[in-house]
């Protein structure tokens, strides 16, 4: 240490004391918290001020007791005050428009009616959650070689365009034995093809609604623009959805 160090440190310390004294004049704990908006008493990622606005409990990280903290719910687009509304285990978003979708039908030009089916995590996933995405919906079957070969391509497209607003959903109406797939089958399918998008089971009724009258060939693909507006049914591929981004 040289001989100038001590006086320098003393001056810095003195300035520090003055600054603290100034900050203390007229300040109350309440002013400080409201002023910065950053105090987060329960550590849930939402400031006390934001919680006051949302109506969530600033002293409880998980206001509705559904197992997910308030901040995480806000990030995922779910309601931190509704225990029945939770983020998907698969990490997919719940778009803000989902409560405002005015379903019309399942023909080209319609705002699609909703669809809620079990995914590879055993959770129910709703089409309406992705109302602010361009959605590529593919109905297939686990026994179908085409559905199997498509799966990898769909994942590649999803990985490349997820950030642009693409959502891919593969609905498997039958397992290898032509039965409705169980959640385990869907998990195996997702693992096998390294799929990160929703793989749903069942949905025969929706398939026939989209296909209309006549024979249905698998896979049957549907492209929905933002707002869940059906732009094409059958004879389309994931590239047609990417073109809408
Ligand atoms: Ca908080
Ligand atoms: Ca809270
Ligand atoms: Ca919660
Ligand atoms: Ca909730």
Short mmCIF file of C-alpha atoms and ligand atoms in Angstrom, two decimals:
data_model
loop_
_atom_site.label_atom_id
_atom_site.label_comp_id
_atom_site.label_asym_id
_atom_site.label_seq_id
_atom_site.Cartn_x
_atom_site.Cartn_y
_atom_site.Cartn_z
CA UNK A 1 0.00 0.00 0.00
CA UNK A 2 1.50 3.41 -0.85
CA UNK A 3 1.21 6.44 1.37
CA UNK A 4 -1.63 8.03 -0.64
CA UNK A 5 -4.01 5.15 -0.19
CA UNK A 6 -5.30 5.94 3.23
CA UNK A 7 -6.47 9.54 2.57
CA UNK A 8 -8.13 8.42 -0.71
CA UNK A 9 -10.09 5.66 1.02
CA UNK A 10 -11.11 8.07 3.75
CA UNK A 11 -12.55 10.51 1.20
CA UNK A 12 -14.50 7.77 -0.57
CA UNK A 13 -15.91 6.57 2.72
CA UNK A 14 -16.92 10.12 3.65
CA UNK A 15 -18.77 10.61 0.32
CA UNK A 16 -20.53 7.32 0.93
CA UNK A 17 -21.77 8.50 4.29
CA UNK A 18 -23.03 11.77 2.80
CA UNK A 19 -24.86 9.93 0.01
CA UNK A 20 -26.59 7.58 2.43
CA UNK A 21 -27.57 10.51 4.62
CA UNK A 22 -29.11 12.32 1.61
CA UNK A 23 -31.02 9.26 0.51
CA UNK A 24 -32.41 8.88 4.00
CA UNK A 25 -33.92 12.37 4.13
CA UNK A 26 -37.67 12.12 3.77
CA UNK A 27 -37.52 8.51 2.56
CA UNK A 28 -39.77 5.85 4.05
CA UNK A 29 -39.70 2.10 3.33
CA UNK A 30 -42.97 2.47 1.41
CA UNK A 31 -41.57 5.20 -0.84
CA UNK A 32 -38.55 3.08 -1.61
CA UNK A 33 -40.54 0.00 -2.64
CA UNK A 34 -43.04 1.90 -4.76
CA UNK A 35 -40.36 4.11 -6.27
CA UNK A 36 -38.29 1.29 -7.74
CA UNK A 37 -41.16 -1.13 -8.32
CA UNK A 38 -38.59 -3.84 -7.85
CA UNK A 39 -39.32 -5.13 -4.35
CA UNK A 40 -40.39 -8.76 -4.57
CA UNK A 41 -41.21 -9.83 -1.05
CA UNK A 42 -42.16 -13.43 -1.87
CA UNK A 43 -39.49 -13.94 -4.55
CA UNK A 44 -41.94 -15.14 -7.20
CA UNK A 45 -40.51 -12.93 -9.93
CA UNK A 46 -43.30 -10.32 -9.75
CA UNK A 47 -42.66 -7.05 -7.95
CA UNK A 48 -44.96 -6.08 -5.08
CA UNK A 49 -46.23 -3.23 -7.28
CA UNK A 50 -47.08 -5.62 -10.16
CA UNK A 51 -48.79 -7.98 -7.73
CA UNK A 52 -50.92 -5.10 -6.40
CA UNK A 53 -52.02 -4.43 -9.99
CA UNK A 54 -52.70 -8.10 -10.78
CA UNK A 55 -54.43 -8.83 -7.49
CA UNK A 56 -52.03 -11.64 -6.62
CA UNK A 57 -50.69 -12.10 -3.10
CA UNK A 58 -47.35 -10.27 -2.66
CA UNK A 59 -46.59 -12.43 0.36
CA UNK A 60 -47.25 -15.78 -1.30
CA UNK A 61 -45.26 -17.02 -4.30
CA UNK A 62 -48.07 -19.29 -5.53
CA UNK A 63 -51.25 -17.28 -4.99
CA UNK A 64 -53.69 -19.88 -6.33
CA UNK A 65 -51.86 -22.89 -4.86
CA UNK A 66 -51.63 -24.79 -8.15
CA UNK A 67 -47.94 -25.55 -7.72
CA UNK A 68 -46.63 -22.86 -10.08
CA UNK A 69 -45.32 -19.48 -8.84
CA UNK A 70 -47.10 -16.28 -9.87
CA UNK A 71 -44.21 -14.98 -12.01
CA UNK A 72 -43.92 -18.22 -13.94
CA UNK A 73 -47.67 -18.19 -14.62
CA UNK A 74 -47.53 -14.63 -15.97
CA UNK A 75 -44.62 -15.59 -18.25
CA UNK A 76 -46.53 -18.63 -19.55
CA UNK A 77 -49.74 -16.65 -20.06
CA UNK A 78 -51.77 -18.57 -17.47
CA UNK A 79 -53.93 -17.07 -14.71
CA UNK A 80 -52.04 -16.84 -11.38
CA UNK A 81 -55.43 -16.60 -9.64
CA UNK A 82 -56.98 -19.73 -11.19
CA UNK A 83 -55.75 -23.08 -9.86
CA UNK A 84 -57.22 -24.87 -12.89
CA UNK A 85 -55.10 -22.80 -15.28
CA UNK A 86 -51.46 -23.84 -15.32
CA UNK A 87 -48.52 -23.74 -17.75
CA UNK A 88 -48.09 -26.77 -19.99
CA UNK A 89 -45.46 -29.23 -18.86
CA UNK A 90 -44.21 -29.19 -22.43
CA UNK A 91 -43.47 -25.48 -22.06
CA UNK A 92 -45.81 -24.35 -24.84
CA UNK A 93 -47.42 -20.92 -24.49
CA UNK A 94 -50.98 -19.99 -23.66
CA UNK A 95 -51.59 -17.10 -26.07
CA UNK A 96 -53.46 -14.10 -24.70
CA UNK A 97 -56.19 -14.36 -27.35
CA UNK A 98 -57.32 -17.82 -26.27
CA UNK A 99 -60.37 -16.54 -24.42
CA UNK A 100 -61.53 -14.49 -27.41
CA UNK A 101 -61.56 -17.12 -30.17
CA UNK A 102 -64.98 -17.07 -31.87
CA UNK A 103 -65.17 -20.58 -33.32
CA UNK A 104 -67.04 -21.02 -36.59
CA UNK A 105 -66.43 -24.56 -37.84
CA UNK A 106 -63.85 -26.81 -39.48
CA UNK A 107 -63.91 -25.72 -43.10
CA UNK A 108 -61.47 -23.56 -45.03
CA UNK A 109 -62.10 -19.91 -44.10
CA UNK A 110 -63.59 -20.75 -40.70
CA UNK A 111 -62.11 -19.81 -37.38
CA UNK A 112 -61.57 -23.38 -36.23
CA UNK A 113 -63.57 -24.90 -33.43
CA UNK A 114 -61.37 -25.85 -30.51
CA UNK A 115 -59.72 -29.17 -29.91
CA UNK A 116 -58.55 -30.45 -26.50
CA UNK A 117 -56.62 -33.73 -26.39
CA UNK A 118 -54.11 -35.49 -24.13
CA UNK A 119 -50.42 -34.89 -24.92
CA UNK A 120 -47.21 -36.86 -24.38
CA UNK A 121 -47.11 -35.63 -20.76
CA UNK A 122 -50.66 -36.80 -20.05
CA UNK A 123 -51.96 -33.23 -19.98
CA UNK A 124 -54.86 -31.82 -21.98
CA UNK A 125 -53.66 -29.40 -24.67
CA UNK A 126 -56.08 -27.03 -26.40
CA UNK A 127 -55.72 -25.78 -29.96
CA UNK A 128 -56.98 -22.38 -28.77
CA UNK A 129 -53.83 -21.94 -26.65
CA UNK A 130 -51.99 -21.26 -29.90
CA UNK A 131 -54.42 -18.69 -31.35
CA UNK A 132 -51.63 -16.19 -31.96
CA UNK A 133 -49.50 -18.75 -33.82
CA UNK A 134 -49.56 -20.18 -37.32
CA UNK A 135 -50.54 -23.79 -36.62
CA UNK A 136 -49.69 -26.85 -38.67
CA UNK A 137 -51.98 -29.66 -37.55
CA UNK A 138 -51.26 -33.16 -38.82
CA UNK A 139 -53.55 -36.12 -38.18
CA UNK A 140 -51.75 -39.44 -38.51
CA UNK A 141 -51.37 -42.88 -36.97
CA UNK A 142 -48.50 -44.61 -35.24
CA UNK A 143 -48.72 -47.53 -37.67
CA UNK A 144 -48.38 -45.20 -40.65
CA UNK A 145 -44.90 -45.18 -42.21
CA UNK A 146 -45.72 -41.75 -43.61
CA UNK A 147 -46.60 -40.36 -40.17
CA UNK A 148 -43.35 -41.83 -38.83
CA UNK A 149 -41.20 -40.32 -41.55
CA UNK A 150 -43.02 -36.99 -41.33
CA UNK A 151 -42.45 -36.69 -37.59
CA UNK A 152 -38.75 -35.89 -37.86
CA UNK A 153 -39.32 -33.32 -40.59
CA UNK A 154 -42.01 -31.63 -38.52
CA UNK A 155 -39.64 -31.38 -35.56
CA UNK A 156 -36.93 -29.82 -37.75
CA UNK A 157 -39.42 -27.26 -39.08
CA UNK A 158 -40.66 -26.52 -35.56
CA UNK A 159 -37.14 -26.05 -34.23
CA UNK A 160 -36.32 -23.67 -37.09
CA UNK A 161 -39.50 -21.58 -36.90
CA UNK A 162 -40.83 -21.81 -33.34
CA UNK A 163 -39.38 -18.37 -32.63
CA UNK A 164 -41.22 -16.95 -35.67
CA UNK A 165 -44.58 -18.11 -34.32
CA UNK A 166 -44.98 -21.59 -35.80
CA UNK A 167 -46.76 -24.26 -33.78
CA UNK A 168 -46.80 -27.85 -34.98
CA UNK A 169 -49.27 -30.38 -33.58
CA UNK A 170 -49.30 -34.03 -34.52
CA UNK A 171 -52.50 -35.87 -33.61
CA UNK A 172 -52.13 -39.65 -33.58
CA UNK A 173 -55.56 -41.20 -33.92
CA UNK A 174 -54.36 -44.83 -33.62
CA UNK A 175 -51.45 -46.74 -32.10
CA UNK A 176 -49.63 -49.68 -33.73
CA UNK A 177 -52.64 -51.92 -33.01
CA UNK A 178 -55.15 -49.45 -34.43
CA UNK A 179 -56.34 -48.50 -30.92
CA UNK A 180 -56.50 -45.00 -29.49
CA UNK A 181 -52.97 -44.20 -28.23
CA UNK A 182 -52.38 -43.94 -24.47
CA UNK A 183 -50.19 -41.19 -22.97
CA UNK A 184 -47.32 -43.73 -22.75
CA UNK A 185 -47.54 -44.37 -26.49
CA UNK A 186 -47.42 -40.65 -27.16
CA UNK A 187 -44.40 -40.26 -24.88
CA UNK A 188 -42.63 -43.09 -26.70
CA UNK A 189 -43.40 -41.48 -30.05
CA UNK A 190 -42.11 -38.09 -28.87
CA UNK A 191 -38.93 -39.70 -27.48
CA UNK A 192 -38.31 -41.80 -30.58
CA UNK A 193 -38.54 -38.86 -32.96
CA UNK A 194 -37.15 -36.30 -30.45
CA UNK A 195 -40.26 -34.19 -30.74
CA UNK A 196 -40.64 -30.99 -28.70
CA UNK A 197 -44.08 -29.95 -30.04
CA UNK A 198 -47.40 -31.35 -28.77
CA UNK A 199 -48.12 -34.96 -29.77
CA UNK A 200 -51.78 -35.59 -29.05
CA UNK A 201 -53.86 -38.78 -28.95
CA UNK A 202 -57.38 -39.41 -30.20
CA UNK A 203 -59.17 -36.72 -32.15
CA UNK A 204 -61.06 -38.94 -34.62
CA UNK A 205 -64.06 -36.66 -34.41
CA UNK A 206 -61.99 -33.61 -35.29
CA UNK A 207 -60.30 -35.50 -38.10
CA UNK A 208 -63.63 -36.35 -39.72
CA UNK A 209 -64.91 -32.82 -39.16
CA UNK A 210 -61.92 -31.35 -41.01
CA UNK A 211 -62.06 -33.97 -43.74
CA UNK A 212 -65.75 -33.58 -44.43
CA UNK A 213 -67.66 -36.32 -46.26
CA UNK A 214 -65.91 -39.19 -48.00
CA UNK A 215 -62.84 -41.30 -47.40
CA UNK A 216 -60.08 -39.93 -45.20
CA UNK A 217 -56.45 -40.62 -46.07
CA UNK A 218 -53.71 -40.29 -43.46
CA UNK A 219 -51.89 -38.15 -42.82
CA UNK A 220 -54.43 -35.37 -43.15
CA UNK A 221 -52.87 -31.95 -42.67
CA UNK A 222 -54.52 -28.67 -41.78
CA UNK A 223 -52.92 -25.21 -41.91
CA UNK A 224 -54.33 -22.50 -39.65
CA UNK A 225 -53.28 -18.87 -39.85
CA UNK A 226 -53.06 -16.66 -36.76
CA UNK A 227 -56.47 -16.41 -35.13
CA UNK A 228 -57.00 -20.12 -35.92
CA UNK A 229 -58.36 -19.30 -39.38
CA UNK A 230 -58.25 -22.47 -41.49
CA UNK A 231 -56.40 -21.70 -44.71
CA UNK A 232 -55.97 -25.21 -46.14
CA UNK A 233 -57.07 -28.78 -45.48
CA UNK A 234 -55.29 -31.83 -46.94
CA UNK A 235 -52.74 -31.72 -49.74
CA UNK A 236 -50.59 -29.32 -47.70
CA UNK A 237 -47.36 -29.67 -45.79
CA UNK A 238 -45.57 -27.81 -43.02
CA UNK A 239 -43.91 -25.57 -45.64
CA UNK A 240 -47.34 -24.12 -46.42
CA UNK A 241 -47.62 -23.06 -42.78
CA UNK A 242 -44.10 -21.61 -42.79
CA UNK A 243 -45.10 -19.48 -45.81
CA UNK A 244 -47.66 -17.71 -43.60
CA UNK A 245 -45.11 -16.61 -40.99
CA1 LIG B 1 -43.76 -11.09 -5.69
CA1 LIG B 2 -47.02 -13.56 -5.22
CA1 LIG B 3 -49.99 -20.61 -9.24
CA1 LIG B 4 -52.85 -20.80 -12.12
#
